[in-house]
């Protein structure tokens, strides 16, 4: 049976992303040589350029994969909560805790912004804002939080969460910074509640 071209493309991309993810996590973006990651994937530099346009494009693809995995984990955490509000808080806390994971910290929070620029402009951040906005809309509808401008609030909450993770990743004591961010962020968003806890 002849393999479809789309399957071959997907396989090549997957090999390059997997190899890059291992290299970036182990060595960091700057110290990962394209020759090493293409050799590990059993491919050529030409394949990397063809599919990703270069090393920065490959980093963006790795970050997109990690972001997708983070989103799945966060959705599962929110879905397990007894209330939408509890799920909202649990999701924010879990996001801060994820910033302590070495792979996420190095690839997404340290190397990503250094190479790809402001993460608040990444497509994944726009998706996060949309998800946060929908959660806020539902909590307004059910009366859990007071009537607010959900678009502005979603951007502010997402921005605060992103800023918190970036601070945690660069902190001298990331675990302590994470605790401080969770406490502060919880206090900030609790001001949205219709009835204070």
PDB file of C-alpha atoms in Angstrom:
ATOM      1  CA  UNK A   1       0.000   0.000   0.000  1.00  0.00           C
ATOM      2  CA  UNK A   2       1.398   3.396  -0.989  1.00  0.00           C
ATOM      3  CA  UNK A   3       1.645   5.853   1.878  1.00  0.00           C
ATOM      4  CA  UNK A   4      -0.209   9.085   1.414  1.00  0.00           C
ATOM      5  CA  UNK A   5       1.843  12.230   1.053  1.00  0.00           C
ATOM      6  CA  UNK A   6      -0.056  13.827   3.941  1.00  0.00           C
ATOM      7  CA  UNK A   7       0.911  10.911   6.209  1.00  0.00           C
ATOM      8  CA  UNK A   8       4.576  11.268   5.232  1.00  0.00           C
ATOM      9  CA  UNK A   9       4.472  15.015   5.901  1.00  0.00           C
ATOM     10  CA  UNK A  10       2.835  14.473   9.288  1.00  0.00           C
ATOM     11  CA  UNK A  11       5.410  11.822  10.198  1.00  0.00           C
ATOM     12  CA  UNK A  12       8.334  14.063   9.209  1.00  0.00           C
ATOM     13  CA  UNK A  13       6.926  16.993  11.179  1.00  0.00           C
ATOM     14  CA  UNK A  14       6.290  14.773  14.211  1.00  0.00           C
ATOM     15  CA  UNK A  15       9.854  13.419  14.139  1.00  0.00           C
ATOM     16  CA  UNK A  16      11.348  16.900  13.963  1.00  0.00           C
ATOM     17  CA  UNK A  17       9.102  18.252  16.729  1.00  0.00           C
ATOM     18  CA  UNK A  18       9.877  15.285  19.014  1.00  0.00           C
ATOM     19  CA  UNK A  19      13.635  15.599  18.457  1.00  0.00           C
ATOM     20  CA  UNK A  20      13.560  19.372  18.948  1.00  0.00           C
ATOM     21  CA  UNK A  21      11.476  19.070  22.084  1.00  0.00           C
ATOM     22  CA  UNK A  22      14.010  16.697  23.640  1.00  0.00           C
ATOM     23  CA  UNK A  23      16.971  18.873  22.597  1.00  0.00           C
ATOM     24  CA  UNK A  24      15.385  22.176  23.676  1.00  0.00           C
ATOM     25  CA  UNK A  25      14.385  20.707  27.047  1.00  0.00           C
ATOM     26  CA  UNK A  26      17.835  19.218  27.667  1.00  0.00           C
ATOM     27  CA  UNK A  27      20.097  21.949  26.288  1.00  0.00           C
ATOM     28  CA  UNK A  28      17.956  25.022  25.743  1.00  0.00           C
ATOM     29  CA  UNK A  29      17.183  26.608  22.397  1.00  0.00           C
ATOM     30  CA  UNK A  30      20.478  28.471  21.989  1.00  0.00           C
ATOM     31  CA  UNK A  31      22.626  25.402  22.627  1.00  0.00           C
ATOM     32  CA  UNK A  32      20.614  23.057  20.404  1.00  0.00           C
ATOM     33  CA  UNK A  33      22.246  22.641  17.003  1.00  0.00           C
ATOM     34  CA  UNK A  34      20.042  22.028  13.976  1.00  0.00           C
ATOM     35  CA  UNK A  35      22.426  19.311  12.829  1.00  0.00           C
ATOM     36  CA  UNK A  36      21.913  17.421  16.096  1.00  0.00           C
ATOM     37  CA  UNK A  37      18.146  17.562  16.021  1.00  0.00           C
ATOM     38  CA  UNK A  38      17.842  16.636  12.380  1.00  0.00           C
ATOM     39  CA  UNK A  39      20.311  13.766  12.874  1.00  0.00           C
ATOM     40  CA  UNK A  40      18.348  12.540  15.888  1.00  0.00           C
ATOM     41  CA  UNK A  41      15.181  12.609  13.782  1.00  0.00           C
ATOM     42  CA  UNK A  42      16.982  10.815  10.932  1.00  0.00           C
ATOM     43  CA  UNK A  43      16.273  13.723   8.586  1.00  0.00           C
ATOM     44  CA  UNK A  44      18.112  16.541   6.856  1.00  0.00           C
ATOM     45  CA  UNK A  45      18.348  20.262   7.529  1.00  0.00           C
ATOM     46  CA  UNK A  46      16.419  20.690   4.301  1.00  0.00           C
ATOM     47  CA  UNK A  47      13.452  18.898   5.862  1.00  0.00           C
ATOM     48  CA  UNK A  48      13.574  21.250   8.837  1.00  0.00           C
ATOM     49  CA  UNK A  49      13.634  24.321   6.588  1.00  0.00           C
ATOM     50  CA  UNK A  50      10.933  22.915   4.315  1.00  0.00           C
ATOM     51  CA  UNK A  51       8.492  22.195   7.140  1.00  0.00           C
ATOM     52  CA  UNK A  52       9.289  24.946   9.644  1.00  0.00           C
ATOM     53  CA  UNK A  53      11.292  27.611   7.812  1.00  0.00           C
ATOM     54  CA  UNK A  54      14.153  27.253  10.304  1.00  0.00           C
ATOM     55  CA  UNK A  55      14.888  26.764  13.953  1.00  0.00           C
ATOM     56  CA  UNK A  56      12.528  29.531  15.242  1.00  0.00           C
ATOM     57  CA  UNK A  57       9.628  27.963  13.341  1.00  0.00           C
ATOM     58  CA  UNK A  58      10.457  24.604  14.869  1.00  0.00           C
ATOM     59  CA  UNK A  59      10.495  26.190  18.333  1.00  0.00           C
ATOM     60  CA  UNK A  60       7.052  27.685  17.647  1.00  0.00           C
ATOM     61  CA  UNK A  61       5.761  24.227  16.679  1.00  0.00           C
ATOM     62  CA  UNK A  62       7.201  22.673  19.848  1.00  0.00           C
ATOM     63  CA  UNK A  63       5.601  25.404  21.962  1.00  0.00           C
ATOM     64  CA  UNK A  64       2.260  24.907  20.196  1.00  0.00           C
ATOM     65  CA  UNK A  65       2.410  21.191  21.028  1.00  0.00           C
ATOM     66  CA  UNK A  66       3.235  21.879  24.679  1.00  0.00           C
ATOM     67  CA  UNK A  67       0.492  24.531  24.868  1.00  0.00           C
ATOM     68  CA  UNK A  68      -2.044  22.037  23.496  1.00  0.00           C
ATOM     69  CA  UNK A  69      -1.032  19.521  26.155  1.00  0.00           C
ATOM     70  CA  UNK A  70      -1.246  22.168  28.879  1.00  0.00           C
ATOM     71  CA  UNK A  71      -4.723  23.147  27.685  1.00  0.00           C
ATOM     72  CA  UNK A  72      -5.899  19.527  27.849  1.00  0.00           C
ATOM     73  CA  UNK A  73      -4.566  19.193  31.380  1.00  0.00           C
ATOM     74  CA  UNK A  74      -6.137  22.477  32.487  1.00  0.00           C
ATOM     75  CA  UNK A  75      -9.510  21.588  30.954  1.00  0.00           C
ATOM     76  CA  UNK A  76      -9.490  18.257  32.795  1.00  0.00           C
ATOM     77  CA  UNK A  77      -8.739  20.048  36.071  1.00  0.00           C
ATOM     78  CA  UNK A  78     -11.554  22.562  35.559  1.00  0.00           C
ATOM     79  CA  UNK A  79     -13.987  19.803  34.559  1.00  0.00           C
ATOM     80  CA  UNK A  80     -13.366  17.878  37.799  1.00  0.00           C
ATOM     81  CA  UNK A  81     -14.302  20.818  40.024  1.00  0.00           C
ATOM     82  CA  UNK A  82     -17.630  20.881  41.869  1.00  0.00           C
ATOM     83  CA  UNK A  83     -18.432  24.417  40.729  1.00  0.00           C
ATOM     84  CA  UNK A  84     -17.440  26.565  37.778  1.00  0.00           C
ATOM     85  CA  UNK A  85     -15.813  29.075  40.173  1.00  0.00           C
ATOM     86  CA  UNK A  86     -13.766  26.351  41.896  1.00  0.00           C
ATOM     87  CA  UNK A  87     -12.726  25.064  38.464  1.00  0.00           C
ATOM     88  CA  UNK A  88     -11.677  28.579  37.462  1.00  0.00           C
ATOM     89  CA  UNK A  89      -9.467  28.914  40.558  1.00  0.00           C
ATOM     90  CA  UNK A  90      -8.085  25.384  40.223  1.00  0.00           C
ATOM     91  CA  UNK A  91      -7.184  26.065  36.601  1.00  0.00           C
ATOM     92  CA  UNK A  92      -5.329  29.276  37.498  1.00  0.00           C
ATOM     93  CA  UNK A  93      -3.419  27.517  40.274  1.00  0.00           C
ATOM     94  CA  UNK A  94      -2.529  24.566  38.037  1.00  0.00           C
ATOM     95  CA  UNK A  95      -1.263  26.961  35.356  1.00  0.00           C
ATOM     96  CA  UNK A  96       1.099  28.518  37.908  1.00  0.00           C
ATOM     97  CA  UNK A  97       2.251  25.071  39.044  1.00  0.00           C
ATOM     98  CA  UNK A  98       2.936  24.047  35.433  1.00  0.00           C
ATOM     99  CA  UNK A  99       5.391  26.928  35.183  1.00  0.00           C
ATOM    100  CA  UNK A 100       7.543  25.004  37.681  1.00  0.00           C
ATOM    101  CA  UNK A 101       7.898  22.033  35.310  1.00  0.00           C
ATOM    102  CA  UNK A 102      11.402  22.141  33.783  1.00  0.00           C
ATOM    103  CA  UNK A 103      10.319  21.527  30.176  1.00  0.00           C
ATOM    104  CA  UNK A 104       7.577  24.182  30.270  1.00  0.00           C
ATOM    105  CA  UNK A 105       9.774  26.617  32.135  1.00  0.00           C
ATOM    106  CA  UNK A 106      12.723  26.330  29.782  1.00  0.00           C
ATOM    107  CA  UNK A 107      11.007  25.992  26.397  1.00  0.00           C
ATOM    108  CA  UNK A 108       7.781  27.973  26.771  1.00  0.00           C
ATOM    109  CA  UNK A 109       8.559  30.606  29.399  1.00  0.00           C
ATOM    110  CA  UNK A 110      12.258  31.333  28.970  1.00  0.00           C
ATOM    111  CA  UNK A 111      13.344  30.419  25.433  1.00  0.00           C
ATOM    112  CA  UNK A 112       9.992  31.107  23.769  1.00  0.00           C
ATOM    113  CA  UNK A 113       9.784  34.824  24.604  1.00  0.00           C
ATOM    114  CA  UNK A 114      13.521  35.309  23.985  1.00  0.00           C
ATOM    115  CA  UNK A 115      13.220  33.890  20.455  1.00  0.00           C
ATOM    116  CA  UNK A 116       9.603  34.461  19.388  1.00  0.00           C
ATOM    117  CA  UNK A 117       8.855  37.707  21.194  1.00  0.00           C
ATOM    118  CA  UNK A 118       5.968  38.778  23.405  1.00  0.00           C
ATOM    119  CA  UNK A 119       3.955  35.678  24.373  1.00  0.00           C
ATOM    120  CA  UNK A 120       0.807  37.761  24.857  1.00  0.00           C
ATOM    121  CA  UNK A 121       0.671  37.901  21.043  1.00  0.00           C
ATOM    122  CA  UNK A 122       1.075  34.154  20.468  1.00  0.00           C
ATOM    123  CA  UNK A 123      -1.958  32.308  19.034  1.00  0.00           C
ATOM    124  CA  UNK A 124      -2.138  30.153  22.164  1.00  0.00           C
ATOM    125  CA  UNK A 125      -2.605  33.246  24.317  1.00  0.00           C
ATOM    126  CA  UNK A 126      -5.488  34.400  22.137  1.00  0.00           C
ATOM    127  CA  UNK A 127      -7.096  30.968  22.602  1.00  0.00           C
ATOM    128  CA  UNK A 128      -6.582  31.283  26.358  1.00  0.00           C
ATOM    129  CA  UNK A 129      -8.325  34.660  26.368  1.00  0.00           C
ATOM    130  CA  UNK A 130     -11.296  33.194  24.469  1.00  0.00           C
ATOM    131  CA  UNK A 131     -11.567  30.306  26.948  1.00  0.00           C
ATOM    132  CA  UNK A 132     -11.324  32.645  29.930  1.00  0.00           C
ATOM    133  CA  UNK A 133     -13.938  34.925  28.394  1.00  0.00           C
ATOM    134  CA  UNK A 134     -16.352  32.005  27.968  1.00  0.00           C
ATOM    135  CA  UNK A 135     -15.831  30.920  31.593  1.00  0.00           C
ATOM    136  CA  UNK A 136     -16.485  34.447  32.790  1.00  0.00           C
ATOM    137  CA  UNK A 137     -19.633  34.733  30.656  1.00  0.00           C
ATOM    138  CA  UNK A 138     -21.008  31.528  32.140  1.00  0.00           C
ATOM    139  CA  UNK A 139     -20.236  32.661  35.691  1.00  0.00           C
ATOM    140  CA  UNK A 140     -21.952  36.006  35.054  1.00  0.00           C
ATOM    141  CA  UNK A 141     -25.013  34.163  33.671  1.00  0.00           C
ATOM    142  CA  UNK A 142     -25.232  31.894  36.713  1.00  0.00           C
ATOM    143  CA  UNK A 143     -24.711  34.829  39.091  1.00  0.00           C
ATOM    144  CA  UNK A 144     -21.442  33.590  40.570  1.00  0.00           C
ATOM    145  CA  UNK A 145     -19.609  36.768  39.587  1.00  0.00           C
ATOM    146  CA  UNK A 146     -20.999  40.242  39.221  1.00  0.00           C
ATOM    147  CA  UNK A 147     -21.787  41.724  35.797  1.00  0.00           C
ATOM    148  CA  UNK A 148     -18.497  42.760  34.188  1.00  0.00           C
ATOM    149  CA  UNK A 149     -17.040  43.534  30.807  1.00  0.00           C
ATOM    150  CA  UNK A 150     -16.014  39.938  30.104  1.00  0.00           C
ATOM    151  CA  UNK A 151     -13.711  40.829  27.214  1.00  0.00           C
ATOM    152  CA  UNK A 152     -11.655  43.292  29.258  1.00  0.00           C
ATOM    153  CA  UNK A 153     -11.668  41.046  32.324  1.00  0.00           C
ATOM    154  CA  UNK A 154     -10.591  37.979  30.335  1.00  0.00           C
ATOM    155  CA  UNK A 155      -7.641  39.944  28.952  1.00  0.00           C
ATOM    156  CA  UNK A 156      -6.688  41.217  32.393  1.00  0.00           C
ATOM    157  CA  UNK A 157      -6.922  37.794  34.067  1.00  0.00           C
ATOM    158  CA  UNK A 158      -5.021  36.100  31.230  1.00  0.00           C
ATOM    159  CA  UNK A 159      -2.382  38.823  31.262  1.00  0.00           C
ATOM    160  CA  UNK A 160      -1.948  38.532  35.018  1.00  0.00           C
ATOM    161  CA  UNK A 161      -1.651  34.738  34.773  1.00  0.00           C
ATOM    162  CA  UNK A 162       0.880  34.951  31.942  1.00  0.00           C
ATOM    163  CA  UNK A 163       2.870  37.605  33.773  1.00  0.00           C
ATOM    164  CA  UNK A 164       2.851  35.423  36.861  1.00  0.00           C
ATOM    165  CA  UNK A 165       4.244  32.421  35.006  1.00  0.00           C
ATOM    166  CA  UNK A 166       6.978  34.488  33.403  1.00  0.00           C
ATOM    167  CA  UNK A 167       7.965  35.874  36.800  1.00  0.00           C
ATOM    168  CA  UNK A 168       7.964  32.371  38.325  1.00  0.00           C
ATOM    169  CA  UNK A 169      10.172  31.012  35.524  1.00  0.00           C
ATOM    170  CA  UNK A 170      12.782  33.714  36.048  1.00  0.00           C
ATOM    171  CA  UNK A 171      12.625  33.886  39.850  1.00  0.00           C
ATOM    172  CA  UNK A 172      15.519  32.921  42.113  1.00  0.00           C
ATOM    173  CA  UNK A 173      13.071  30.718  44.048  1.00  0.00           C
ATOM    174  CA  UNK A 174      10.389  29.630  41.550  1.00  0.00           C
ATOM    175  CA  UNK A 175       8.456  27.539  44.111  1.00  0.00           C
ATOM    176  CA  UNK A 176       8.093  30.466  46.490  1.00  0.00           C
ATOM    177  CA  UNK A 177       7.230  32.804  43.610  1.00  0.00           C
ATOM    178  CA  UNK A 178       4.532  30.341  42.508  1.00  0.00           C
ATOM    179  CA  UNK A 179       2.951  30.371  45.978  1.00  0.00           C
ATOM    180  CA  UNK A 180       2.985  34.171  46.020  1.00  0.00           C
ATOM    181  CA  UNK A 181       1.444  34.409  42.557  1.00  0.00           C
ATOM    182  CA  UNK A 182      -1.321  31.921  43.401  1.00  0.00           C
ATOM    183  CA  UNK A 183      -2.206  33.810  46.596  1.00  0.00           C
ATOM    184  CA  UNK A 184      -2.186  37.196  44.865  1.00  0.00           C
ATOM    185  CA  UNK A 185      -4.057  36.051  41.764  1.00  0.00           C
ATOM    186  CA  UNK A 186      -6.719  34.324  43.876  1.00  0.00           C
ATOM    187  CA  UNK A 187      -7.176  37.524  45.876  1.00  0.00           C
ATOM    188  CA  UNK A 188      -7.448  39.587  42.689  1.00  0.00           C
ATOM    189  CA  UNK A 189     -10.045  37.411  40.955  1.00  0.00           C
ATOM    190  CA  UNK A 190     -12.051  36.961  44.168  1.00  0.00           C
ATOM    191  CA  UNK A 191     -13.081  40.593  43.732  1.00  0.00           C
ATOM    192  CA  UNK A 192     -15.265  39.394  40.858  1.00  0.00           C
ATOM    193  CA  UNK A 193     -17.510  37.307  43.120  1.00  0.00           C
ATOM    194  CA  UNK A 194     -21.101  38.433  43.613  1.00  0.00           C
ATOM    195  CA  UNK A 195     -20.948  37.247  47.222  1.00  0.00           C
ATOM    196  CA  UNK A 196     -17.461  37.350  48.780  1.00  0.00           C
ATOM    197  CA  UNK A 197     -16.310  33.987  50.166  1.00  0.00           C
TER     198      UNK A 197
END
